[in-house]
Tab-separated table of C-alpha atoms in Angstrom:
chain	number	residue	atom	x	y	z
A	10	MET	CA	73.887	-107.986	149.052
A	11	SER	CA	77.399	-107.173	147.945
A	12	ALA	CA	80.249	-105.269	149.577
A	13	LEU	CA	83.687	-104.338	148.262
A	14	VAL	CA	86.693	-103.772	150.502
A	15	GLN	CA	89.573	-102.042	148.764
A	16	GLY	CA	92.900	-102.805	150.483
A	17	ALA	CA	91.870	-106.145	151.993
A	18	SER	CA	95.132	-108.091	152.241
A	19	LYS	CA	95.785	-107.290	155.909
A	20	GLY	CA	94.993	-105.008	158.839
A	21	ILE	CA	91.670	-103.205	158.962
A	22	GLY	CA	90.673	-104.170	155.419
A	23	LEU	CA	91.124	-107.884	156.097
A	24	HIS	CA	89.077	-107.666	159.289
A	25	PHE	CA	86.308	-105.784	157.486
A	26	CYS	CA	86.089	-108.805	155.174
A	27	LYS	CA	85.976	-111.194	158.128
A	28	SER	CA	83.279	-109.162	159.853
A	29	LEU	CA	81.104	-108.851	156.763
A	30	LEU	CA	81.334	-112.554	156.008
A	31	SER	CA	80.594	-113.679	159.555
A	32	ARG	CA	77.879	-111.168	160.477
A	33	HIS	CA	75.987	-110.615	157.227
A	34	ARG	CA	74.715	-112.755	154.384
A	35	VAL	CA	76.742	-110.814	151.875
A	36	ASN	CA	79.025	-111.399	148.915
A	37	VAL	CA	82.386	-109.735	149.593
A	38	ILE	CA	84.706	-108.547	146.854
A	39	ALA	CA	88.162	-108.143	148.394
A	40	THR	CA	90.799	-106.266	146.426
A	41	CYS	CA	94.526	-105.996	146.968
A	42	ARG	CA	97.634	-105.168	144.982
A	43	ASP	CA	98.973	-108.716	144.797
A	44	PRO	CA	96.698	-111.606	145.889
A	45	GLY	CA	99.681	-113.947	145.611
A	46	THR	CA	101.280	-112.266	148.628
A	47	ALA	CA	98.089	-112.183	150.747
A	48	PRO	CA	98.042	-115.561	152.546
A	49	GLN	CA	95.493	-114.519	155.193
A	50	LEU	CA	93.055	-113.297	152.567
A	51	CYS	CA	93.502	-116.468	150.524
A	52	ALA	CA	92.885	-118.554	153.653
A	53	LEU	CA	89.676	-116.593	154.249
A	54	LYS	CA	88.538	-117.428	150.728
A	55	GLU	CA	89.001	-121.125	151.503
A	56	GLN	CA	86.771	-120.633	154.544
A	57	TYR	CA	84.084	-118.797	152.517
A	58	PRO	CA	84.582	-120.158	148.973
A	59	GLY	CA	81.180	-119.129	147.685
A	60	ALA	CA	80.972	-115.711	149.274
A	61	LEU	CA	84.440	-114.163	148.888
A	62	ILE	CA	85.917	-113.021	145.586
A	63	ILE	CA	89.488	-111.712	145.431
A	64	LEU	CA	90.409	-109.228	142.710
A	65	LYS	CA	93.810	-107.778	141.885
A	66	LEU	CA	93.596	-104.000	142.233
A	67	ASP	CA	96.369	-101.464	142.724
A	68	VAL	CA	94.538	-98.372	143.934
A	69	THR	CA	97.055	-96.160	142.115
A	70	SER	CA	96.146	-97.793	138.767
A	71	GLN	CA	93.100	-96.332	137.046
A	72	ASP	CA	93.019	-99.301	134.671
A	73	ASP	CA	92.882	-101.752	137.598
A	74	ILE	CA	90.003	-99.826	139.155
A	75	HIS	CA	88.103	-99.658	135.861
A	76	ASN	CA	88.590	-103.390	135.235
A	77	ALA	CA	87.422	-104.264	138.765
A	78	ALA	CA	84.286	-102.146	138.340
A	79	GLU	CA	83.486	-103.937	135.094
A	80	ARG	CA	83.938	-107.312	136.803
A	81	VAL	CA	81.600	-106.364	139.654
A	82	GLN	CA	79.071	-105.018	137.153
A	83	LEU	CA	79.202	-108.314	135.276
A	84	ASP	CA	78.970	-110.530	138.372
A	85	PHE	CA	76.575	-108.557	140.577
A	86	GLY	CA	75.146	-105.578	138.685
A	87	SER	CA	75.156	-103.409	141.821
A	88	LEU	CA	77.032	-102.694	145.042
A	89	ASP	CA	75.667	-102.012	148.532
A	90	LEU	CA	78.839	-101.027	150.384
A	91	LEU	CA	82.267	-99.760	149.313
A	92	ILE	CA	85.062	-99.377	151.867
A	93	ASN	CA	88.294	-97.691	150.795
A	94	SER	CA	90.751	-99.048	153.340
A	95	SER	CA	94.297	-99.021	151.953
A	96	ALA	CA	96.642	-96.275	153.101
A	97	MET	CA	100.306	-95.478	153.586
A	98	LEU	CA	101.997	-93.239	156.125
A	99	HIS	CA	104.897	-92.416	153.809
A	100	PRO	CA	106.940	-94.392	151.260
A	101	SER	CA	109.703	-94.652	153.865
A	102	GLY	CA	107.297	-95.993	156.502
A	103	LYS	CA	107.805	-92.958	158.747
A	104	GLY	CA	106.000	-89.625	158.656
A	105	GLU	CA	107.896	-86.390	158.087
A	106	THR	CA	108.734	-84.825	161.456
A	107	SER	CA	109.661	-81.427	159.970
A	108	LEU	CA	109.719	-79.455	156.722
A	109	ARG	CA	113.253	-80.604	155.909
A	110	ASP	CA	111.963	-84.180	155.559
A	111	VAL	CA	109.369	-83.262	152.926
A	112	SER	CA	109.954	-84.361	149.333
A	113	ALA	CA	107.870	-83.984	146.198
A	114	GLU	CA	108.212	-87.705	145.482
A	115	GLY	CA	107.061	-88.715	148.967
A	116	LEU	CA	104.053	-86.407	148.791
A	117	SER	CA	103.075	-87.640	145.329
A	118	VAL	CA	103.157	-91.315	146.288
A	119	THR	CA	101.260	-90.740	149.536
A	120	LEU	CA	98.558	-88.661	147.873
A	121	ALA	CA	98.206	-91.175	145.024
A	122	THR	CA	97.441	-93.987	147.479
A	123	ASN	CA	95.495	-92.165	150.179
A	124	THR	CA	93.502	-89.606	148.197
A	125	ILE	CA	93.490	-90.004	144.426
A	126	GLY	CA	92.954	-93.774	144.531
A	127	PRO	CA	89.822	-93.659	146.717
A	128	LEU	CA	88.383	-90.865	144.563
A	129	MET	CA	88.935	-92.943	141.415
A	130	MET	CA	87.230	-95.850	143.178
A	131	ALA	CA	84.232	-93.593	143.749
A	132	LYS	CA	84.237	-92.495	140.100
A	133	TYR	CA	84.054	-96.003	138.685
A	134	PHE	CA	81.902	-97.648	141.349
A	135	ALA	CA	79.349	-94.846	141.870
A	136	PRO	CA	77.026	-96.192	139.127
A	137	LEU	CA	76.954	-99.562	140.887
A	138	LEU	CA	76.381	-97.978	144.300
A	139	MET	CA	73.437	-96.033	142.904
A	140	LYS	CA	71.845	-99.394	141.987
A	141	GLY	CA	72.282	-100.787	145.518
A	142	THR	CA	69.511	-102.231	147.666
A	143	GLY	CA	70.043	-100.079	150.759
A	144	ALA	CA	70.939	-103.236	152.689
A	145	PHE	CA	73.414	-101.444	154.954
A	146	GLY	CA	72.572	-98.573	157.251
A	147	ALA	CA	69.304	-97.402	158.758
A	148	GLN	CA	66.594	-96.622	156.236
A	149	CYS	CA	64.153	-93.761	156.742
A	150	SER	CA	60.391	-94.131	156.408
A	151	ASP	CA	60.426	-91.063	154.160
A	152	LYS	CA	61.216	-92.495	150.715
A	153	SER	CA	62.822	-89.236	149.644
A	154	ARG	CA	65.413	-89.738	152.407
A	155	GLN	CA	66.205	-93.373	151.688
A	156	HIS	CA	69.609	-94.426	150.397
A	157	SER	CA	70.782	-97.076	147.960
A	158	ALA	CA	74.295	-97.731	149.278
A	159	ILE	CA	77.148	-96.536	151.490
A	160	LEU	CA	80.651	-95.368	150.555
A	161	VAL	CA	83.225	-95.301	153.365
A	162	ASN	CA	86.613	-93.621	153.145
A	163	MET	CA	88.964	-94.603	155.959
A	164	THR	CA	90.479	-91.395	157.276
A	165	ALA	CA	92.537	-90.504	160.369
A	166	LYS	CA	92.209	-88.006	163.182
A	167	VAL	CA	95.487	-86.403	162.103
A	168	GLY	CA	93.706	-85.398	158.881
A	169	SER	CA	91.505	-83.001	160.845
A	170	ILE	CA	92.652	-79.410	160.277
A	171	GLY	CA	90.729	-78.209	163.326
A	172	ASP	CA	92.349	-80.819	165.560
A	173	ASN	CA	95.930	-80.284	164.372
A	174	VAL	CA	98.042	-78.802	167.179
A	175	LEU	CA	101.229	-80.881	166.806
A	176	GLY	CA	102.145	-80.457	163.130
A	177	GLY	CA	104.437	-82.897	161.316
A	178	TRP	CA	103.437	-85.833	159.112
A	179	TYR	CA	102.885	-83.455	156.195
A	180	GLY	CA	102.079	-86.015	153.519
A	181	TYR	CA	99.796	-88.204	155.613
A	182	ARG	CA	97.923	-85.282	157.181
A	183	MET	CA	97.484	-83.576	153.807
A	184	SER	CA	96.343	-86.771	152.085
A	185	LYS	CA	93.695	-87.488	154.706
A	186	ALA	CA	92.506	-83.865	154.819
A	187	ALA	CA	92.129	-83.970	151.038
A	188	LEU	CA	90.316	-87.313	151.290
A	189	ASN	CA	87.884	-85.734	153.749
A	190	MET	CA	87.168	-82.991	151.212
A	191	ALA	CA	86.598	-85.646	148.549
A	192	THR	CA	84.137	-87.388	150.887
A	193	ARG	CA	82.257	-84.133	151.412
A	194	ASN	CA	82.128	-83.450	147.669
A	195	LEU	CA	80.928	-86.985	146.958
A	196	SER	CA	78.192	-86.672	149.584
A	197	VAL	CA	76.800	-83.648	147.755
A	198	GLU	CA	76.930	-85.115	144.253
A	199	LEU	CA	75.795	-88.633	145.189
A	200	GLY	CA	73.133	-87.327	147.555
A	201	ARG	CA	71.005	-85.927	144.754
A	202	GLY	CA	68.112	-87.647	143.061
A	203	GLN	CA	66.334	-90.831	144.067
A	204	SER	CA	69.394	-93.120	144.263
A	205	LYS	CA	71.256	-91.525	147.135
A	206	VAL	CA	74.626	-92.828	148.339
A	207	ILE	CA	75.740	-92.117	151.903
A	208	CYS	CA	79.385	-90.972	151.887
A	209	VAL	CA	81.328	-90.751	155.155
A	210	SER	CA	84.891	-90.637	156.436
A	211	LEU	CA	85.642	-92.933	159.385
A	212	HIS	CA	88.551	-92.745	161.829
A	213	PRO	CA	89.410	-96.200	163.242
A	214	GLY	CA	91.462	-95.011	166.220
A	215	THR	CA	95.090	-96.047	166.650
A	216	VAL	CA	95.098	-99.639	165.450
A	217	ASP	CA	97.790	-102.278	165.823
A	218	THR	CA	98.771	-102.484	162.145
A	219	ASP	CA	101.963	-102.146	160.114
A	220	LEU	CA	101.177	-98.489	159.403
A	221	SER	CA	101.164	-97.418	163.057
A	222	ARG	CA	103.661	-99.949	164.456
A	223	PRO	CA	106.712	-97.604	164.477
A	224	TYR	CA	104.816	-95.316	166.886
A	225	HIS	CA	103.258	-97.824	169.317
A	226	LYS	CA	105.633	-96.900	172.141
A	227	ASN	CA	104.006	-93.458	172.298
A	228	VAL	CA	100.453	-94.835	172.485
A	229	PRO	CA	98.850	-95.717	175.859
A	230	THR	CA	97.911	-99.399	175.992
A	231	LYS	CA	94.188	-98.667	176.375
A	232	LYS	CA	94.239	-96.476	173.257
A	233	LEU	CA	95.915	-99.037	170.988
A	234	PHE	CA	93.127	-101.091	169.416
A	235	SER	CA	93.219	-104.507	167.813
A	236	PRO	CA	91.915	-104.544	164.223
A	237	GLU	CA	88.995	-106.700	165.400
A	238	HIS	CA	87.899	-104.161	168.026
A	239	SER	CA	88.232	-101.210	165.679
A	240	VAL	CA	86.276	-102.900	162.894
A	241	ASN	CA	83.517	-103.964	165.297
A	242	CYS	CA	83.116	-100.331	166.342
A	243	LEU	CA	83.157	-99.096	162.755
A	244	MET	CA	80.644	-101.700	161.585
A	245	HIS	CA	78.280	-100.529	164.323
A	246	ILE	CA	78.524	-97.016	162.879
A	247	ILE	CA	77.998	-98.251	159.305
A	248	GLU	CA	74.967	-100.313	160.283
A	249	ASN	CA	73.324	-97.235	161.800
A	250	LEU	CA	74.118	-94.662	159.117
A	251	SER	CA	71.320	-92.687	157.507
A	252	ILE	CA	71.292	-90.085	154.760
A	253	ALA	CA	71.189	-87.412	157.479
A	254	LYS	CA	74.777	-88.379	158.392
A	255	THR	CA	76.214	-88.236	154.886
A	256	GLY	CA	79.192	-85.945	154.304
A	257	LYS	CA	80.440	-86.221	157.881
A	258	CYS	CA	83.501	-87.642	159.591
A	259	PHE	CA	83.074	-90.007	162.530
A	260	SER	CA	85.512	-91.479	164.996
A	261	TRP	CA	85.435	-95.149	166.030
A	262	ASP	CA	83.264	-94.291	169.052
A	263	GLY	CA	80.598	-92.575	166.935
A	264	SER	CA	81.592	-89.027	167.841
A	265	GLU	CA	81.840	-86.529	164.987
A	266	LEU	CA	85.329	-85.256	164.162
A	267	PRO	CA	85.890	-81.647	163.079
A	268	TRP	CA	87.118	-81.089	159.541
């Protein structure tokens, strides 16, 4: 069994690595932009020296993604789970509150990290996912409905067009809405043939991470989750996914979010 977490240096990505290593007998490939500035991830590798591999990968670099895919192909030959976790709210750290705050540069950087990067990950890792063992998720007795692997794109509720009643946060909302469309497209293409890959978008809730920290004062205490709690909820969803759920968007509590 092998799983790759893209964006694993901190926050949700780091806790996905911890959960996978502690709950499953699985090799974890953890990627981040600069392993030298990821002390928690490096400490985790010391705890699981034989099961955790750290690779340098900037999700905005197609060369990095290609090189990482070749490394995983060489070391493992297949992949059972891919989680695209890294994201940014805005290069400034704060979402645009109105149209006057929108800039072409800010939109480009946000989309490159939140949308284009995960899609490039899918492009280069899809062949490995199609060779997976189906170790994650719930397999169906009907062989024609069985899956080989799972691809997870971390989305956000604010990326839902149907749920948007407040506006603002142009770049982040747009990037996550576009990522949801990419997930849906991937579910169609990778759901054909015998080697099916389940593709879903998952919303982790409002999590106590650097991305959301500037807005914690507006979040009720009971609705601000620790990374551990959020990841536990999301892993429960992942462990119970079937091909019937591919192409959908789920919230941390298992409810389906509107596109």
